[in-house]
Coordinates of C-alpha atoms in Angstrom, one line a residue:
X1 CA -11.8 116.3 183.9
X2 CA -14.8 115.3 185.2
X3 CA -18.2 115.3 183.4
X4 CA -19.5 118.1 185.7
X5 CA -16.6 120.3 185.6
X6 CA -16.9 120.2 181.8
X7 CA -20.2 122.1 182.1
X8 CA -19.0 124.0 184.8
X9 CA -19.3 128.1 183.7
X10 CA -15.9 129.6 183.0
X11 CA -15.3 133.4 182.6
X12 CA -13.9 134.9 179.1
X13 CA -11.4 136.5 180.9
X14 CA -10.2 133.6 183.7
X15 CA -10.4 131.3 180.2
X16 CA -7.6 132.8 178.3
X17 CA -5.8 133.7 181.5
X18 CA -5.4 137.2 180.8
X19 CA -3.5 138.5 183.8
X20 CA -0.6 136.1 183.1
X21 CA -1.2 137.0 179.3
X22 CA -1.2 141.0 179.5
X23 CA 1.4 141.0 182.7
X24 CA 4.0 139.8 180.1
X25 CA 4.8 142.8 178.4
X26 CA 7.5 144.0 180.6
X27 CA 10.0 147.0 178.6
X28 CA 13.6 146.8 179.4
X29 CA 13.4 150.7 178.5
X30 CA 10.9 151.1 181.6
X31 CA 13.0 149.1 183.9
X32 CA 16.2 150.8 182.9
X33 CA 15.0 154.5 183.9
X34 CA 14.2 155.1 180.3
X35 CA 10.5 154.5 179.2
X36 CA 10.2 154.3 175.5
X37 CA 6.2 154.0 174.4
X38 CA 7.2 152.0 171.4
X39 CA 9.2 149.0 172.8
X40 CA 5.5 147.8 174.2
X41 CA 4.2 147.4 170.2
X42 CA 7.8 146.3 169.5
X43 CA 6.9 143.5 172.1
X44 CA 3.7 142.5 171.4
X45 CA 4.7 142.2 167.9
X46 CA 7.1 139.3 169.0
X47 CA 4.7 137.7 170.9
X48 CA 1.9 137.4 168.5
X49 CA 4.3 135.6 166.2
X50 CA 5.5 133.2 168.8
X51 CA 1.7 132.5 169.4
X52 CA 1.3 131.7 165.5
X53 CA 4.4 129.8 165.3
X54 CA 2.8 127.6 168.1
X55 CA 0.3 127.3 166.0
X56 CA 1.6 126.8 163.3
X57 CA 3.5 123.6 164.9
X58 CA 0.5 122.1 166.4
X59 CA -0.8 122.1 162.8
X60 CA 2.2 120.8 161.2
X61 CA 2.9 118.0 164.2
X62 CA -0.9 116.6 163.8
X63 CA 0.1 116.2 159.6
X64 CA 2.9 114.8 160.4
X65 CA 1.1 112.2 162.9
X66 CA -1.2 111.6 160.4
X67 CA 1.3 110.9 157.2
X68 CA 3.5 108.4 159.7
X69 CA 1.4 105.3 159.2
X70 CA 2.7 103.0 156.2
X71 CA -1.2 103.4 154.6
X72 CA -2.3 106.9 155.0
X73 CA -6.0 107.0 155.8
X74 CA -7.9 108.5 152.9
X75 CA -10.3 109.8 155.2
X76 CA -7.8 111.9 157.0
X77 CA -6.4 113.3 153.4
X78 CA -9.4 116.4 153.8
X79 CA -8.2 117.2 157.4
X80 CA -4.5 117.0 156.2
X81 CA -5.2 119.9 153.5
X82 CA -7.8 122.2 155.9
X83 CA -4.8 122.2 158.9
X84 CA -2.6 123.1 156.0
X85 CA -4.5 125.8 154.4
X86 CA -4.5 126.9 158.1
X87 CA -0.9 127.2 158.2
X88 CA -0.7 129.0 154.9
X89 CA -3.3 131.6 156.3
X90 CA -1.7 132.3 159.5
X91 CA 2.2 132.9 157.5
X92 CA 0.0 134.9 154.8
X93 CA -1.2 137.1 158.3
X94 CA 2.2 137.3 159.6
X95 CA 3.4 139.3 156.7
X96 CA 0.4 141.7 157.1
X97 CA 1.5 142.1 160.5
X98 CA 4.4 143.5 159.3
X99 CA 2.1 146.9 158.3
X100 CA 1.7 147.1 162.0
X101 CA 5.4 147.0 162.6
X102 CA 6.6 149.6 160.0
X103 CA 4.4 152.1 161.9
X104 CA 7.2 152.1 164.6
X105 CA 10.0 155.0 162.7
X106 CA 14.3 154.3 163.0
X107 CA 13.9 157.0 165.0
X108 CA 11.3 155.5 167.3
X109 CA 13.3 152.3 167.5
X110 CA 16.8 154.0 168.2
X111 CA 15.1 154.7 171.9
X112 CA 15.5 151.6 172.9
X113 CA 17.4 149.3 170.2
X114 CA 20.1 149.6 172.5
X115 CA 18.5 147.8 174.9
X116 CA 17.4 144.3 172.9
X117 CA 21.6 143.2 172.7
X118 CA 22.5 140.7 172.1
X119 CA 18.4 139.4 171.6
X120 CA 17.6 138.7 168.2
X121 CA 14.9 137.2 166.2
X122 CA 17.5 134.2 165.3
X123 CA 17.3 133.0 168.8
X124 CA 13.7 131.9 167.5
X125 CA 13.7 128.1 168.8
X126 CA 9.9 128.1 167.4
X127 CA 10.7 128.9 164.0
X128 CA 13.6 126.9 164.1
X129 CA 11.2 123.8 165.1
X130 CA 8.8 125.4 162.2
X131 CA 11.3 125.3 159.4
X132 CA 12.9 121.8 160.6
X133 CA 9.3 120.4 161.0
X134 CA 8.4 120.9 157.2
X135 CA 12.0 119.9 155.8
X136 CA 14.3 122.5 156.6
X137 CA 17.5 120.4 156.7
X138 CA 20.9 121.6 158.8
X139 CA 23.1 121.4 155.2
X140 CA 20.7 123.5 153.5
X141 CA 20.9 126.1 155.9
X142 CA 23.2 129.6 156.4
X143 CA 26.2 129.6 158.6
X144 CA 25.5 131.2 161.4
X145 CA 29.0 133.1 161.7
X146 CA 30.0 130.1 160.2
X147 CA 28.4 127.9 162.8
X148 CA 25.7 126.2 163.1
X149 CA 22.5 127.5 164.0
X150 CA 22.0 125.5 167.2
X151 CA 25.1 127.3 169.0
X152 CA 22.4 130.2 169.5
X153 CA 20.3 127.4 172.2
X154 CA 20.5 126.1 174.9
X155 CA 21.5 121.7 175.4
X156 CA 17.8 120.9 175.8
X157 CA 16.7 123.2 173.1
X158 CA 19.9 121.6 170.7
X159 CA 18.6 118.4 171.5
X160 CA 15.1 118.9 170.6
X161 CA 16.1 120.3 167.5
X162 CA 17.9 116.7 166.8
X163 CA 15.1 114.9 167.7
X164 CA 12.6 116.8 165.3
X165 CA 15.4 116.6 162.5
X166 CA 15.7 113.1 162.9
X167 CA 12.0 112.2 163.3
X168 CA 11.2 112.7 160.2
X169 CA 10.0 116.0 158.3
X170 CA 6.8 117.0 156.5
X171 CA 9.1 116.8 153.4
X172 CA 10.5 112.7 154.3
X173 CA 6.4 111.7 155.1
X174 CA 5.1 113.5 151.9
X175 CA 8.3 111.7 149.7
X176 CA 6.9 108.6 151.4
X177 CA 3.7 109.0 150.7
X178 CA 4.2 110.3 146.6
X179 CA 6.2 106.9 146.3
X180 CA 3.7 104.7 147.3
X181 CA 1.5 105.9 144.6
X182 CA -0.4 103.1 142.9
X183 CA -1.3 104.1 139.5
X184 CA 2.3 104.7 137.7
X185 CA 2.0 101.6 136.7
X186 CA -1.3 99.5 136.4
X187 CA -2.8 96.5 134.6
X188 CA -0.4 97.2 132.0
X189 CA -0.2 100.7 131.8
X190 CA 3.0 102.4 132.1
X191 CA 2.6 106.0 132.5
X192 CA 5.7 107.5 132.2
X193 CA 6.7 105.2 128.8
X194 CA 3.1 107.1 128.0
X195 CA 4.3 110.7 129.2
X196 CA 7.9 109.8 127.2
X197 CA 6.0 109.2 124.3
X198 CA 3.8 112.1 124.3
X199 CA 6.7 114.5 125.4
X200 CA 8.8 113.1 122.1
X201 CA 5.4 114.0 119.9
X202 CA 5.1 117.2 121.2
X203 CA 8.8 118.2 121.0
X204 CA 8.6 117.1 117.2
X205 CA 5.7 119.1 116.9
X206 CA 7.0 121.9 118.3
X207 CA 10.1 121.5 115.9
X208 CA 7.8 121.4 112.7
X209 CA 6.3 124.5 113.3
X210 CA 9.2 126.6 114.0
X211 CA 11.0 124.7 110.7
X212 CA 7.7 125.7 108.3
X213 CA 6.9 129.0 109.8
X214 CA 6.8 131.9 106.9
X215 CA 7.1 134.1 109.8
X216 CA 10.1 133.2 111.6
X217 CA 13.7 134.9 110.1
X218 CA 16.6 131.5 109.8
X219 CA 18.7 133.6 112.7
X220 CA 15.4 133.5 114.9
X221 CA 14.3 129.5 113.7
X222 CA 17.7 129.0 115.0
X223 CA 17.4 131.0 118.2
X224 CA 14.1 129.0 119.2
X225 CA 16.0 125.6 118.3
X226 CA 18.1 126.2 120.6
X227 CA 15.5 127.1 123.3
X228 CA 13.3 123.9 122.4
X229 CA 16.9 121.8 123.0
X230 CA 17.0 123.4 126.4
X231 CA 13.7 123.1 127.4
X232 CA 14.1 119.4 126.3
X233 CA 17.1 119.0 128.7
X234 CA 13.9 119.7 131.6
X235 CA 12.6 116.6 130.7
X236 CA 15.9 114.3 131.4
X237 CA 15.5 114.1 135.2
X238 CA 12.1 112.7 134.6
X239 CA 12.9 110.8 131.7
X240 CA 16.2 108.8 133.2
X241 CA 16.4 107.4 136.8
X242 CA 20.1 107.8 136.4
X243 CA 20.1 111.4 135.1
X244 CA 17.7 111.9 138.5
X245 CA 19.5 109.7 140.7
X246 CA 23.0 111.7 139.5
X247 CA 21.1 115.3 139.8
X248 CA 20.5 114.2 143.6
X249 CA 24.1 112.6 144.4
X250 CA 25.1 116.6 143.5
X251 CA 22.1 118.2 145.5
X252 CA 20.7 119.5 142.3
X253 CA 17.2 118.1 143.6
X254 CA 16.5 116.5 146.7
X255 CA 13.1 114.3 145.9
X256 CA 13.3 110.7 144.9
X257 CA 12.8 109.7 141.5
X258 CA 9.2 107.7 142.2
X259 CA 8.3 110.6 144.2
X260 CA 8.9 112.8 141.4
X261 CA 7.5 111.0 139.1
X262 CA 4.1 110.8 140.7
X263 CA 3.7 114.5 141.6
X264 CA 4.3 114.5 137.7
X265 CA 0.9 112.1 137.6
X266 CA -0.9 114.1 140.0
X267 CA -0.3 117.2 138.3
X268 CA -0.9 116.2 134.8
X269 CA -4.5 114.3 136.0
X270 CA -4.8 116.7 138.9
X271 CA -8.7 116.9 137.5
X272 CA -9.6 112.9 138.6
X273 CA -11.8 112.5 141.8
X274 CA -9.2 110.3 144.0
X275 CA -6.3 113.0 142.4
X276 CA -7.9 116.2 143.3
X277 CA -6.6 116.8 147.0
X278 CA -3.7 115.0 146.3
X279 CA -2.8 117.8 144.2
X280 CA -4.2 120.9 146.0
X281 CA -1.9 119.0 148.9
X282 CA 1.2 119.8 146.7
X283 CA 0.2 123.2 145.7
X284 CA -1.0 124.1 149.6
X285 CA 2.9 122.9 150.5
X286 CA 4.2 124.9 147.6
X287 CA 2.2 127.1 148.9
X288 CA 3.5 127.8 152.1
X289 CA 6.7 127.2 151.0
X290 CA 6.3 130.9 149.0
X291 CA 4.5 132.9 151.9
X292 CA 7.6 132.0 154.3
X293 CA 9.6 132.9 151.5
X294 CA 7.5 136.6 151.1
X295 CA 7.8 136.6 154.9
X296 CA 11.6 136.3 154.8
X297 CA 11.6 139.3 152.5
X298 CA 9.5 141.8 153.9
X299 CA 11.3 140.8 157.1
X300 CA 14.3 141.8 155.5
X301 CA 13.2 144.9 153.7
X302 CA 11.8 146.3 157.0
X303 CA 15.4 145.8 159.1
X304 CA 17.0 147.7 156.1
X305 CA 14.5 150.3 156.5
X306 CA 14.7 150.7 160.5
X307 CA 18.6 150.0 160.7
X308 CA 19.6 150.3 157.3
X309 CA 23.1 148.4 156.8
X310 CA 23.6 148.4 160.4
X311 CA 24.9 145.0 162.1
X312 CA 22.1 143.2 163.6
X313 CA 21.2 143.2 167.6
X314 CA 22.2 138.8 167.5
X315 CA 25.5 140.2 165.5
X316 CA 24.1 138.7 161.9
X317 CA 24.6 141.0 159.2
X318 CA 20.9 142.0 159.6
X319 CA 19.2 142.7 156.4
X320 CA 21.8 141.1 154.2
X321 CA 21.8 137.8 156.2
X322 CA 18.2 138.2 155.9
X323 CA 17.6 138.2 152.2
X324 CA 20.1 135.4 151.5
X325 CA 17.9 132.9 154.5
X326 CA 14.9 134.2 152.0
X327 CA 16.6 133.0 148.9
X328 CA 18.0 129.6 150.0
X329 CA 16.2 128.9 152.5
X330 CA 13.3 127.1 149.9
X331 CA 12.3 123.5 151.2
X332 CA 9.7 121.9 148.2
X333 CA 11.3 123.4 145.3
X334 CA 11.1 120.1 143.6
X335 CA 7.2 120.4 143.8
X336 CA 7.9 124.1 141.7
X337 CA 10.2 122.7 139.4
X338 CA 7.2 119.8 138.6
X339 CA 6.1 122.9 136.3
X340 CA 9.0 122.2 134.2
X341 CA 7.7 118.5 133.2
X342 CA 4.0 119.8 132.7
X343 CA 2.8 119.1 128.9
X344 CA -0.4 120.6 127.3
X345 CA -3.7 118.7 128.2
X346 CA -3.9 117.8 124.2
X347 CA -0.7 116.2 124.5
X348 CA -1.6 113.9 127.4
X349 CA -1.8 110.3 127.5
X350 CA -5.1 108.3 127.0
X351 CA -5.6 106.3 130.2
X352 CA -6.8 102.8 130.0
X353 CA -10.6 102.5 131.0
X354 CA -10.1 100.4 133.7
X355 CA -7.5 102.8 135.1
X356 CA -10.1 105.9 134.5
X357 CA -12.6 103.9 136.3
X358 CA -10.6 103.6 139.4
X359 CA -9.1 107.1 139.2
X360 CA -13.1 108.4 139.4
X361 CA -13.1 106.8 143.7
X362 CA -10.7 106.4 146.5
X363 CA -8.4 103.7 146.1
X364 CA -6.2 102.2 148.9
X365 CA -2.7 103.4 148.1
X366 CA -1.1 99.8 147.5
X367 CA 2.7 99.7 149.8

C-alpha cells in the first residue's frame, strides 16, 4: 500500500463491504416458492458464529506463533493472555447469542427445517480448526456414525485439518512451555521433595484431628479415614513419575509429568511477580475450556427444545450426540484436576531467599 493511499478517505460502508456482506443472506425457503420470515434470523445466526470462530482462530494462530520459539519472549506473555481473554469473551457471547436463537418457536422452525438437509452445524470446518487448534485430538473425539469426523469435508478441507493436527496444538506449545519451567529445582531447592514433605505433614495432621475429635462418632472417624486415604491417592500422580507416566500410557491424563508438576508450582506460588500471568494463563485456558463446554450445552438443550428427540438435519442423533461432544469433548482437564494437588497456603513450603528474590522479576525460562 502506498503511504498516500493509507491516508486516503474510505467510506464506513465501502470499508466493511456491506453489499457483499448483507447480499449473503439468501433463504432456501424464498427460492423454493415458500418464504419463511424466520430462516433469515436462522441465517444470520450462523453467520455471526462463523465470523467469531474466525476470530477466534486468528487469536489462537497468533498464541500459537508466539509459544513456537524454544524461549518464549516474556514480553509477549501480556499479549498472550489479553488475545486469550479475547477468545474467552467472544465463546462467553456466543452462548448469549443463543437468547437470540430460542426466540425462533419448533413451530417457526418446522417452515423451513425441511429445507437445511442434509446441512448441519457438524459440517463446521471452522470449529473443527477451533477445537483442533487448542488440543482437540482425533482419538478424543465422537464417532461420527462411527467415522471420523473429516468424512463430513472435502480433500482440501481433510488435509488442512491434518496439517493443523500435526502442527502442533495450543495444548503441545503450553506442555512445552510448563516443562521448561526453571524454578522446580534451583540452587539446591527441590520443590516437589518440599511439596512431598508438606503434603505428608498435612495428611498426618489431618489424621490427628479426626483421631482426637470428642465430636466425631468411631463409625464417622472411620468414614473420614477412608475419605483422607482417597484424597491421598490424588497426590500419587504427582508424587511418582511412574504412577504419572502409567496414568498416561492408559489415557487417564494426557500432560507430561514436568508439565504437571509445574502448573502445580504456579498454582501453589501463583501470588510471585514473574508467576502471576503464568497462572492467570492456565486459569484463562481453563477458562475457555468451560465456556465451550457451557456452549456445547445450551447448544444441546436448544435442539431438544426446537426438535426434541428428532434425528438431526447432518443425520447425528441431534441433541443426544450433542450433550455427549459437551461431556468428552474437554481438552485441559489436567489444568482442572491441578485443584486436586492444591495444599493450604500454611502448609506450603518456605522458598529459599535467593529463590524468592528471583521469583519477585522476570527470569529467562532456562531450556
Amino acid at each position: 500500500m502506498q503511504k498516500e493511499e493509507k491516508y486516503s478517505t474510505i467510506h464506513y460502508h465501502n470499508y466493511l463491504e456491506l453489499d457483499q456482506l448483507l447480499a449473503l443472506q439468501n433463504k432456501r425457503s424464498a427460492a423454493l416458492g415458500e418464504n419463511a420470515h424466520d430462516e433469515t434470523l436462522f441465517i444470520i445466526m450462523h453467520q455471526v458464529y462463523e465470523l467469531w470462530f474466525k476470530q477466534i482462530l486468528t487469536e489462537l494462530d497468533s498464541v500459537c506463533h508466539l509459544f513456537r520459539d524454544e524461549r518464549v519472549n516474556e514480553d509477549n506473555m501480556n499479549t498472550v493472555l489479553l488475545r486469550l481473554k479475547r477468545v474467552s469473551a467472544i465463546v462467553n457471547l456466543m452462548i448469549e447469542q443463543i437468547h437470540v436463537m430460542e426466540t425462533l418457536t419448533p413451530l417457526d422452525f418446522l417452515d423451513f427445517r425441511d429445507y437445511l438437509f442434509p446441512a448441519s452445524g457438524f459440517q463446521s470446518m471452522q470449529f473443527r480448526m477451533v477445537e483442533s487448534t487448542l488440543g482437540l485430538r482425533e482419538e478424543d473425539r465422537l464417532t461420527y456414525h462411527g467415522k471420523s469426523y473429516k468424512i463430513v469435508f472435502t480433500d482440501a478441507q481433510r488435509a488442512q485439518l491434518d496439517a493443523i493436527e500435526q502442527g502442533g496444538s495450543l495444548f503441545e506449545l503450553v506442555e512445552r512451555w510448563l516443562e521448561r519451567t526453571p524454578f522446580l529445582q534451583f540452587a539446591g531447592f527441590d520443590f516437589l521433595a518440599a511439596y512431598r514433605a508438606a503434603v505428608d505433614r498435612m495428611i498426618e495432621k489431618e489424621q490427628a484431628n479426626i483421631m482426637n475429635s470428642d465430636y466425631l462418632a468411631p463409625e464417622m472417624k472411620a468414614m473420614r479415614l477412608r475419605m483422607l486415604g482417597d484424597s491421598n491417592s490424588y497426590f500419587k500422580h504427582v508424587l511418582s513419575q511412574a504412577e504419572h507416566e502409567r496414568m498416561l500410557a492408559a489415557g487417564e491424563c494426557r500432560l507430561s509429568y514436568r508439565a504437571t508438576v509445574a502448573a502445580l508450582l504456579i498454582n501453589l506460588y501463583r501470588e510471585k511477580p514473574i508467576l502471576n500471568i503464568p497462572f492467570n494463563l492456565l486459569m484463562e485456558l481453563m477458562n475457555i475450556d468451560e465456556l465451550l463446554t457451557t456452549w456445547r450445552y445450551r447448544h444441546a438443550q436448544m435442539v431438544m427444545r426446537m426438535i426434541g428427540n428428532k434425528i438431526g438435519t447432518g443425520g447425528s442423533s441431534g441433541h443426544d450426540y450433542l450433550a455427549a461432544t459437551a461431556a468428552k469433548h474437554k481438552i485441559f482437564k489436567d489444568l482442572h484436576n491441578i485443584s486436586s494437588l492444591l495444599i493450604p497456603r500454611s502448609e506450603l513450603p518456605d522458598l529459599p531467599e535467593d529463590l524468592n528474590r528471583n521469583l519477585g522479576f522476570y527470569h529467562s525460562a532456562q531450556v
